[in-house]
Coordinates of C-alpha atoms in Angstrom, one line a residue:
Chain A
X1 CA 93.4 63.6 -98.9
X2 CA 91.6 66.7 -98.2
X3 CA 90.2 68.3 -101.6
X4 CA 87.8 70.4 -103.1
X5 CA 85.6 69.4 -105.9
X6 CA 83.6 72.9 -107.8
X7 CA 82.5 70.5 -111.2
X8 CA 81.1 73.6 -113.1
X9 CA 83.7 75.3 -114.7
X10 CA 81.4 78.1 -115.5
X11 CA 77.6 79.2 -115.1
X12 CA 75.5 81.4 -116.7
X13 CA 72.4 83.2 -115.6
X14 CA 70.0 85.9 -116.8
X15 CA 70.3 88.7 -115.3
X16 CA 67.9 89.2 -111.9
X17 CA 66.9 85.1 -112.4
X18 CA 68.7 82.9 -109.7
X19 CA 71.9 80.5 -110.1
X20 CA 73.4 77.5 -107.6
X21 CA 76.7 76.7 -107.9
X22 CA 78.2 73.4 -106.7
X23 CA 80.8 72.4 -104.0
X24 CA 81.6 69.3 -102.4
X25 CA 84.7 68.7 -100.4
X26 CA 86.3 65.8 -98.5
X27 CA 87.3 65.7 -95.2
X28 CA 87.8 63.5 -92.0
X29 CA 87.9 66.4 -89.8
X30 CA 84.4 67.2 -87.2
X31 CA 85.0 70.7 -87.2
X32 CA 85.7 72.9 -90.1
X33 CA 84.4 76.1 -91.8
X34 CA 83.2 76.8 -95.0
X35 CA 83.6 79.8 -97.7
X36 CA 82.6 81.2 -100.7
X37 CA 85.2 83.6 -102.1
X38 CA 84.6 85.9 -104.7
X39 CA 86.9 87.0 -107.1
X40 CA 86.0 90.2 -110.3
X41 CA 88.3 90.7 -112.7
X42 CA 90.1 93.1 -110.5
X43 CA 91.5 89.8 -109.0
X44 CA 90.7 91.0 -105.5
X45 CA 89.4 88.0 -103.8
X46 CA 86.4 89.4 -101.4
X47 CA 84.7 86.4 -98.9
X48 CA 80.7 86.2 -99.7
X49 CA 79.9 84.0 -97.5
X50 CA 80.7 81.4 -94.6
X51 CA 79.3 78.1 -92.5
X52 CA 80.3 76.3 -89.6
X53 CA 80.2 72.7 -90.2
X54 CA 78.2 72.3 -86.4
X55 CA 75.5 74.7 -87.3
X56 CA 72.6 73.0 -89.0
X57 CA 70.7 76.3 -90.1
X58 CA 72.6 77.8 -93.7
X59 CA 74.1 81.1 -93.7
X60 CA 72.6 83.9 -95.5
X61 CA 73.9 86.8 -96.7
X62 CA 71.5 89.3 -98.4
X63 CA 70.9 87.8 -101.8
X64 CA 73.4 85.2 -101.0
X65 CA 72.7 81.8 -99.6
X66 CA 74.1 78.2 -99.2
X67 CA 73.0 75.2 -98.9
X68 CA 75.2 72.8 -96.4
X69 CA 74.3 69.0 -96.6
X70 CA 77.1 68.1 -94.1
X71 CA 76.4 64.5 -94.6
X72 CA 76.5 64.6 -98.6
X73 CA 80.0 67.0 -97.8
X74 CA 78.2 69.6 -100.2
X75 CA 78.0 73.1 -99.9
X76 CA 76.3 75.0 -102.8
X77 CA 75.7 78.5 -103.2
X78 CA 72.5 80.1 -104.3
X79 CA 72.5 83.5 -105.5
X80 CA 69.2 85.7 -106.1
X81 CA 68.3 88.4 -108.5
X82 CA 72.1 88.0 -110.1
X83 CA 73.3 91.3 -110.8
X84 CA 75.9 92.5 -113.3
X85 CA 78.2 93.2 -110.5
X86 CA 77.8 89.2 -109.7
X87 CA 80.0 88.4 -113.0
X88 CA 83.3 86.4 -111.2
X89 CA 85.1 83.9 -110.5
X90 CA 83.6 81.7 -107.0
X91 CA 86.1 79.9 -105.3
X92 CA 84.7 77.1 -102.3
X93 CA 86.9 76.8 -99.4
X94 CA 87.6 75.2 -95.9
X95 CA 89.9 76.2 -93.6
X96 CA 92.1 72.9 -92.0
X97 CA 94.8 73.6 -90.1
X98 CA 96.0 77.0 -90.3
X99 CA 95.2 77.0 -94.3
X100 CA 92.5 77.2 -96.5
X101 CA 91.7 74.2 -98.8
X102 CA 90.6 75.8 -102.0
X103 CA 88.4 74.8 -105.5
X104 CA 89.4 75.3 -108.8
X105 CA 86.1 77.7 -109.0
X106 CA 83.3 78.3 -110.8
X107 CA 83.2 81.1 -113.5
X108 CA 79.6 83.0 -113.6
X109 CA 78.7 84.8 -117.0
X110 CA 75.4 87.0 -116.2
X111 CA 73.5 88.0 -119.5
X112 CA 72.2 91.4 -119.4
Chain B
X1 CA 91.8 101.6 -95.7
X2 CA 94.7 100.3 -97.3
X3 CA 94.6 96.5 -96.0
X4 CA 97.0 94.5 -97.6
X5 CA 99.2 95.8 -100.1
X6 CA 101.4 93.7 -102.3
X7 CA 103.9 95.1 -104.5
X8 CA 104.7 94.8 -107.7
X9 CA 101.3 94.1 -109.4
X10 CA 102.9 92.5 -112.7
X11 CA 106.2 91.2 -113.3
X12 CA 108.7 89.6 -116.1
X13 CA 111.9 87.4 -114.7
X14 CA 114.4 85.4 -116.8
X15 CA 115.1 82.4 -116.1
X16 CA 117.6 82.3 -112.9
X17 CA 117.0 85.7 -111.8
X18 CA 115.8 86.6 -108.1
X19 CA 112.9 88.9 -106.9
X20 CA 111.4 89.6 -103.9
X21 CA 107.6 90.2 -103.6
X22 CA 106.7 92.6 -101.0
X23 CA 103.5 92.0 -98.9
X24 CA 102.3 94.6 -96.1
X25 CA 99.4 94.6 -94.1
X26 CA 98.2 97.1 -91.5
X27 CA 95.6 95.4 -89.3
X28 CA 97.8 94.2 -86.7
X29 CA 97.0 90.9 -88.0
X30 CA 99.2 88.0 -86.5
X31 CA 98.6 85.4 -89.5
X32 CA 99.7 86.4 -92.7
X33 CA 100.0 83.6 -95.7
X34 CA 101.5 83.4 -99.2
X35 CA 99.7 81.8 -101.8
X36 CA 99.9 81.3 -105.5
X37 CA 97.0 80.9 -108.5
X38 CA 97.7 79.0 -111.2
X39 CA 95.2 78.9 -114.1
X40 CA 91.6 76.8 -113.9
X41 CA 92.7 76.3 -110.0
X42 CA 92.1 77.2 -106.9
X43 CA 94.5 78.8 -104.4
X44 CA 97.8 76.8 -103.5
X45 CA 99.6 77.6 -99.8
X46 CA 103.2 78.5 -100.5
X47 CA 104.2 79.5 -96.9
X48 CA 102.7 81.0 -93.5
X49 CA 103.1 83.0 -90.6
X50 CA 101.7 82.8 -87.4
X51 CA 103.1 85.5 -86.1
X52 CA 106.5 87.7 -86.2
X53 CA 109.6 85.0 -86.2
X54 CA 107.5 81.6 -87.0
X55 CA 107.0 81.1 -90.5
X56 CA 106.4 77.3 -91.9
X57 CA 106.0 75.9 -95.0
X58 CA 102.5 75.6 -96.9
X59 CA 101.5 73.0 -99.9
X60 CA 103.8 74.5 -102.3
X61 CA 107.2 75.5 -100.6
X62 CA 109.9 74.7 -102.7
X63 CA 111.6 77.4 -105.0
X64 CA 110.8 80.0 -102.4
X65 CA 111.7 81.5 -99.0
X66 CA 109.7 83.8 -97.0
X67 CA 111.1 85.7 -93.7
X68 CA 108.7 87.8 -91.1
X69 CA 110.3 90.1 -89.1
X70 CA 107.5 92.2 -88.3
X71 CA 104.0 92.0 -87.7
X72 CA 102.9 93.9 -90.6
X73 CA 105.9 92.7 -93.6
X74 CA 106.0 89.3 -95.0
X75 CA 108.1 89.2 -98.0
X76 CA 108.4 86.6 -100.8
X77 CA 111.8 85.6 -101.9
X78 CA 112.3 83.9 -105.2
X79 CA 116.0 83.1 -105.6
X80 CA 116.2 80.9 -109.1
X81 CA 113.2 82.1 -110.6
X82 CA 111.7 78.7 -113.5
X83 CA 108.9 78.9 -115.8
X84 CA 107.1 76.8 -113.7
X85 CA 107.1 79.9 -111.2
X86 CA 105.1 81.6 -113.4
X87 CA 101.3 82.1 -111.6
X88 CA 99.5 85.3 -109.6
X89 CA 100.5 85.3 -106.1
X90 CA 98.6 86.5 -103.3
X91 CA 99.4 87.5 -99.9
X92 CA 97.0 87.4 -97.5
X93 CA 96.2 87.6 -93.6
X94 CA 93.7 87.2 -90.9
X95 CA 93.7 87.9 -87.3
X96 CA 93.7 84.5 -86.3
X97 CA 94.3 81.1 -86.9
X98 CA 90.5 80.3 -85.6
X99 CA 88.8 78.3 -88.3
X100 CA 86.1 81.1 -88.9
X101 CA 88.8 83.6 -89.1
X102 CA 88.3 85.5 -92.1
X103 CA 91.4 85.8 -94.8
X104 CA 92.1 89.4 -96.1
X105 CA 93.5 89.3 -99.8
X106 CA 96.0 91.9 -101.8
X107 CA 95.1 92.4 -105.5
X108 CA 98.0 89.7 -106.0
X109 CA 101.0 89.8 -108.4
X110 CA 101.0 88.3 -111.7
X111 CA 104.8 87.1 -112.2
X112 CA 105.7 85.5 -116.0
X113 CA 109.4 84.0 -116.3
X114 CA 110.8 83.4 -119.5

């Protein structure tokens, strides 16, 4: 079965100090993308960041970054200098066959 | 830029009654998807589109019928609506099906039946 696995219900992090959260997935296919989705209490869900499973370097995105162990099927995202504006839910996601395989999520709390 | 618009954003249904939720994008996007949220998980497919006339069913199907008769409207048809209905849907789309394609979301609707 193809899943998604996000095993912290919710993070914390000072605000402007750094915070990883964690995604692993399971798959059989050889070519897939990855996603982080954000989504504010204004349930809009907005895409952070993506990955191709065949590229080897990890996307980056401003303060955003991941870090793709293709092997391990993890796919973690860093973010730097959390801001208020950060406070959300993240949602991991690959996309298989027309649809996007989704995590629970990860709620991040940022303390001013 | 309006993007996609779902309408209502909040809804109450008793038990057996019917609704439509209305879903409307204007990027000329061919792939348009319903899904729905329930609480502590992730995103569930209900249905999908590929494209005006070709819908098929997602993860989550049963309970509801969708019908795309133009690029830009993909509606949501709930015909007995159950408690176990209740959840935030979300329509979204994309312009493709390609695996990097990116997924544009509506605000979603949150639906409660009782």
């Amino acid at each position: 079965a193809q899943t998604v696995t996000q095993s912290q219900p919710e993070m914390s992090v000072q605000e402007a100090e750094t915070v990883t959260l964690s995604c692993t997935y399971d798959t059989s296919e050889s070519d897939y993308y990855l996603f982080w989705y954000k989504q504010p209490p204004s349930r809009q869900m907005i895409l952070v960041i993506r990955q191709e499973a065949y590229k080897q370097q990890n996307a980056t995105e401003n303060r955003f970054s991941v870090n793709f162990q293709k092997a391990a099927k993890s796919f973690s995202l860093k973010i730097s200098d959390s801001q208020l504006g950060d406070a959300a839910m993240y949602f991991c996601a690959y996309n298989s066959n027309y649809q996007l395989i989704w995590g629970a999520g990860t709620k991040l709390i940022i303390k001013p | 830029n309006a993007g996609v618009t779902q309408t209502p954003k909040f809804r109450i249904l008793k038990i057996g009654q019917s609704m439509t939720l209305q879903c409307t994008q204007d990027m000329n996007h061919n792939y348009m998807y319903w899904y729905r949220q329930d609480p502590g998980m992730g995103l569930k497919l209900i249905y999908y589109s590929v494209g005006a006339g070709i819908t098929d069913k997602g993860e989550v199907p049963n309970g509801y019928n969708v019908s795309r008769s133009t690029t830009e409207d993909f509606p949501l048809r709930l015909e007995l609506a159950a408690p176990s209905q209740t959840s935030v849907y979300f329509c979204a789309s994309s312009y493709g099906g390609e695996l990097y394609a990116e997924a544009f979301f509506g605000q979603g609707t949150r639906l409660t039946v009782v």
